[in-house]
Tab-separated table of C-alpha atoms in Angstrom:
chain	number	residue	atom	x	y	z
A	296	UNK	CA	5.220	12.733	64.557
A	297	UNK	CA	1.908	11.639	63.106
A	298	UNK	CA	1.232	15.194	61.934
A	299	UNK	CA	3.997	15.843	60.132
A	300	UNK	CA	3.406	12.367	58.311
A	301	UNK	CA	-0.004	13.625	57.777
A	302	UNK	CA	1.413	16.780	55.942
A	303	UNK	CA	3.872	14.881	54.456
A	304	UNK	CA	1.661	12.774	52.746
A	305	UNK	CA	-1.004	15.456	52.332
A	306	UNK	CA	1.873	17.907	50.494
A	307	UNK	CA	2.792	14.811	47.692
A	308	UNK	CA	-1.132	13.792	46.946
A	309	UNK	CA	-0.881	17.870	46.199
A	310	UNK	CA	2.031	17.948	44.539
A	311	UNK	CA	0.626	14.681	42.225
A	312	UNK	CA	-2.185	16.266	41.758
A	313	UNK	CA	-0.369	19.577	40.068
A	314	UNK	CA	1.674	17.315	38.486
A	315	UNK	CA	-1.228	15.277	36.457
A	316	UNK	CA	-2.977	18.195	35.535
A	317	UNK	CA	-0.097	20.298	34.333
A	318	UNK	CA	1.924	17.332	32.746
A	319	UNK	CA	-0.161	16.917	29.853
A	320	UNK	CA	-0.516	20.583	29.128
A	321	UNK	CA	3.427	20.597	29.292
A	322	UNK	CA	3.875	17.952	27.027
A	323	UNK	CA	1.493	18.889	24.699
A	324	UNK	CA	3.187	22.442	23.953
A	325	UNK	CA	6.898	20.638	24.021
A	326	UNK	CA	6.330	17.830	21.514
A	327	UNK	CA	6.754	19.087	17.640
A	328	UNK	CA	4.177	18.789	14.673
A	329	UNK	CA	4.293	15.396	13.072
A	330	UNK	CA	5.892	15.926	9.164
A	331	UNK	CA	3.827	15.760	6.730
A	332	UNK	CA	4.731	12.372	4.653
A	333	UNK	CA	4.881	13.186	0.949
A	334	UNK	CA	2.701	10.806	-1.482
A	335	UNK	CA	5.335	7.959	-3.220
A	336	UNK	CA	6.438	9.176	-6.230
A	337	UNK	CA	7.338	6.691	-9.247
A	338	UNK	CA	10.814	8.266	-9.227
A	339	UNK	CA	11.685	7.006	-5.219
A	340	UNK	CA	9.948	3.502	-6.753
A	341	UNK	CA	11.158	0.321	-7.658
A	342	UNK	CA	8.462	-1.807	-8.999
A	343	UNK	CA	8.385	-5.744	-9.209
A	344	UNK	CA	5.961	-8.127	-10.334
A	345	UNK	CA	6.134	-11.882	-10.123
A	346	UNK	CA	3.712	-15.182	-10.003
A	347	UNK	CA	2.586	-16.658	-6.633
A	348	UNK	CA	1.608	-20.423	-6.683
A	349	UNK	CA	-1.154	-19.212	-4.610
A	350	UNK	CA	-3.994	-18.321	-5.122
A	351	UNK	CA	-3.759	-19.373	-8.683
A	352	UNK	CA	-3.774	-16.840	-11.556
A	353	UNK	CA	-2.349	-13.955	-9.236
A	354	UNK	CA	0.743	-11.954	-9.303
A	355	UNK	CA	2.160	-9.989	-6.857
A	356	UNK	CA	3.355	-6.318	-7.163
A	357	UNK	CA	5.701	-4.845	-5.177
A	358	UNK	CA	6.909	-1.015	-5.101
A	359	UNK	CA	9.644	-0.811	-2.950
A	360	UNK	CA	10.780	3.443	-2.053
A	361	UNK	CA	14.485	3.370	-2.755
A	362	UNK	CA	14.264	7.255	-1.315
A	363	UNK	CA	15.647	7.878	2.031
A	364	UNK	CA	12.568	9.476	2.613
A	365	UNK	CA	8.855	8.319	4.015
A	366	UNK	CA	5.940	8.408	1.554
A	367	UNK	CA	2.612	7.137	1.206
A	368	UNK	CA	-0.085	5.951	-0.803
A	369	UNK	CA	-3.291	7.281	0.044
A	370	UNK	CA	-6.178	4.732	1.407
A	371	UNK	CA	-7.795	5.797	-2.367
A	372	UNK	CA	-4.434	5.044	-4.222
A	373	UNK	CA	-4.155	1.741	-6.617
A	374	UNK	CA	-1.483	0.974	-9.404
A	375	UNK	CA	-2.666	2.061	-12.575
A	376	UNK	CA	-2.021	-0.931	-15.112
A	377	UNK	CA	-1.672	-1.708	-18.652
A	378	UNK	CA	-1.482	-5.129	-19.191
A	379	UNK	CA	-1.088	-4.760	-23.149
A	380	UNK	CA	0.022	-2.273	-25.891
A	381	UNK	CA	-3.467	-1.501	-27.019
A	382	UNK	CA	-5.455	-1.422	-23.522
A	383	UNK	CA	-7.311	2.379	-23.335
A	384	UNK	CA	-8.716	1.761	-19.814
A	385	UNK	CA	-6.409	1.260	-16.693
A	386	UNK	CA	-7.028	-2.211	-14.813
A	387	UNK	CA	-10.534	-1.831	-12.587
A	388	UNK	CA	-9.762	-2.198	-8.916
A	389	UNK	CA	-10.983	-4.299	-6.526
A	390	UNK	CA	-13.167	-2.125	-4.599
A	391	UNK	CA	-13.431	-4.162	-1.491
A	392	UNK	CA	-9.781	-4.196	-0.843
A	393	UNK	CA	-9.562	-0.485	-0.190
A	394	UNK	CA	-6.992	-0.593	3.171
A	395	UNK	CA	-8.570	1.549	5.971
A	396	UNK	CA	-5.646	3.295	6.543
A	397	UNK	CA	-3.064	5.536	4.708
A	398	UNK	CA	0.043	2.666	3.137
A	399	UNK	CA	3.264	4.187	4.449
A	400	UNK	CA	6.715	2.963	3.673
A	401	UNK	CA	10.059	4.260	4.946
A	402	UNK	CA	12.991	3.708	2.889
A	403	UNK	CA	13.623	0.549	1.819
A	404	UNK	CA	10.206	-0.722	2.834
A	405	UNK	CA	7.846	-2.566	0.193
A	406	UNK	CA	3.869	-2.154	-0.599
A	407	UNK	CA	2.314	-4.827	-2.560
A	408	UNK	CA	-0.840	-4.859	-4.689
A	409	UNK	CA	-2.074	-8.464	-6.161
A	410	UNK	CA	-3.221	-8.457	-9.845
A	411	UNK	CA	-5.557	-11.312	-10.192
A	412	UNK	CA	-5.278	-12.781	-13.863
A	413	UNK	CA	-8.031	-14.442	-14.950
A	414	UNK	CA	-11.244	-16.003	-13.656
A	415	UNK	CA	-12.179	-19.906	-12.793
A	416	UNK	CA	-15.676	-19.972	-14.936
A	417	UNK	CA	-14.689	-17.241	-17.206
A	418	UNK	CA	-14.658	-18.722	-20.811
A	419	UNK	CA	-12.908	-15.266	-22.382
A	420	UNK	CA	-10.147	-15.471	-24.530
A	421	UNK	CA	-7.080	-13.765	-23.111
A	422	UNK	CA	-3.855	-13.336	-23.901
A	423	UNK	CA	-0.075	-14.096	-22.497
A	424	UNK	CA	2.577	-11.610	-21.872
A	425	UNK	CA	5.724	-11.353	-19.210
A	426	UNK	CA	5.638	-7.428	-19.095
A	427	UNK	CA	3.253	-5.117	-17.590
A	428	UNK	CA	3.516	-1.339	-16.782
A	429	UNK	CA	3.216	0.506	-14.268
A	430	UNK	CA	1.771	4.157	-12.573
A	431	UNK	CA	1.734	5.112	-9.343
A	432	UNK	CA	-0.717	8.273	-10.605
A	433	UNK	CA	-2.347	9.442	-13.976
A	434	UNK	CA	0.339	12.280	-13.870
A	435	UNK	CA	3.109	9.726	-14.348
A	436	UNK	CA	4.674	7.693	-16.816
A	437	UNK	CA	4.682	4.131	-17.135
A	438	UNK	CA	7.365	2.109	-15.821
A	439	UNK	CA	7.498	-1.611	-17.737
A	440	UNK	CA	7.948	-4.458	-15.379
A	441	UNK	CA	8.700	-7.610	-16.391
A	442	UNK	CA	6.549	-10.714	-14.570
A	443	UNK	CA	8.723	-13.443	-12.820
A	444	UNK	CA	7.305	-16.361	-13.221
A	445	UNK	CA	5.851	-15.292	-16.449
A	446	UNK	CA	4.526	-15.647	-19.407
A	447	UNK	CA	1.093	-15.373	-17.713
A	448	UNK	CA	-2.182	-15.473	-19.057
A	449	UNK	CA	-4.300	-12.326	-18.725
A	450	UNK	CA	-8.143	-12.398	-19.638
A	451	UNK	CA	-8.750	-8.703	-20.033
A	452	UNK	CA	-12.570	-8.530	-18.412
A	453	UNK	CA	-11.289	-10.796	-15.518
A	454	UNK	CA	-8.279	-8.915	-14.460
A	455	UNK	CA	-8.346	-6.754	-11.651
A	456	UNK	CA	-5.767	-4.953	-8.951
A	457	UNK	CA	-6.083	-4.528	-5.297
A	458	UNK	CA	-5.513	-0.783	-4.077
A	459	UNK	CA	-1.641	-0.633	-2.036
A	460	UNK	CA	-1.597	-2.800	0.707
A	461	UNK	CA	1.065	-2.855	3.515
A	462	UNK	CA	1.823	-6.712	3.648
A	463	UNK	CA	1.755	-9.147	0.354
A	464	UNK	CA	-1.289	-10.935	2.572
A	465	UNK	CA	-3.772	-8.534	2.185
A	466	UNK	CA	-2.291	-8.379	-1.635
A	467	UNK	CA	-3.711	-11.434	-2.659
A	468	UNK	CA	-7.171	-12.201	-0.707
A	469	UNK	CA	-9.186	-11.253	-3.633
């Protein structure tokens, strides 16, 4: 009787050990290749923008996919911003606050990007407006957004965005 539990035994630490080395070979071959996620495109984009009461002289802005698709914004990818009719130079970005991953949002999901306004010890002279536009890429248009919140006032060498972020958190820090 102690034999055959012996082979018993001996026969499943066998079959186990088939089992672990040939499971993850199976499993690798069955499972399909991940989709590729396209980039968001300002057409599958609804974009907000509105005050926050903190930090001060920030605004939030949101790009919500209205797709039913997933797409992403590239860790490089910021919104390009014209914060008045005659601006020839997109908003500068906030280096520092390039994510370390790629922003992905599934339908109906949000990515935010904080637009800070103005600086503490800047004396500049700025400007007010409640609309700013929009571009998710050179190659589109852009989309005019009105500011909730707003007027706000804008000091054009202070203003910078953040690039996409996935929560409104990491929006704002700088």
């Amino acid at each position: 009787m102690k034999k055959t539990a012996k082979v018993a035994v001996a026969s499943l630490i066998a079959a186990g050990a088939l089992a672990a080395t040939a499971g993850p070979a199976l499993a690798q071959t069955a499972r399909p290749a991940p989709a590729k996620i396209a980039p968001c495109a300002a057409s599958a984009l609804k974009f907000e923008a509105g005050t926050v009461s903190r930090p001060i002289n920030h605004v939030l802005i949101k790009a919500t996919n209205t797709s039913k698709k997933t797409c992403d914004f590239s860790a490089e990818t910021y919104p390009l911003l014209r914060l008045h009719k005659d601006q020839q130079a997109v908003t500068p970005v906030v280096e520092d606050s390039q994510p370390q991953a790629v922003v992905t949002i599934a339908p109906g999901e949000t990515a935010y990007a904080g637009l800070t306004l103005s600086a503490a010890d800047s004396s500049e002279k700025g400007f007010k407006t409640s609309r700013i536009e929009v571009a998710v890429n050179r190659d589109t248009a852009l989309k005019s957004v009105t500011v909730k919140g707003g007027p706000v006032f804008i000091q054009p060498g202070a203003a910078k965005v953040t690039y996409w972020q996935d929560n409104p958190a990491d929006a704002l820090l700088w």
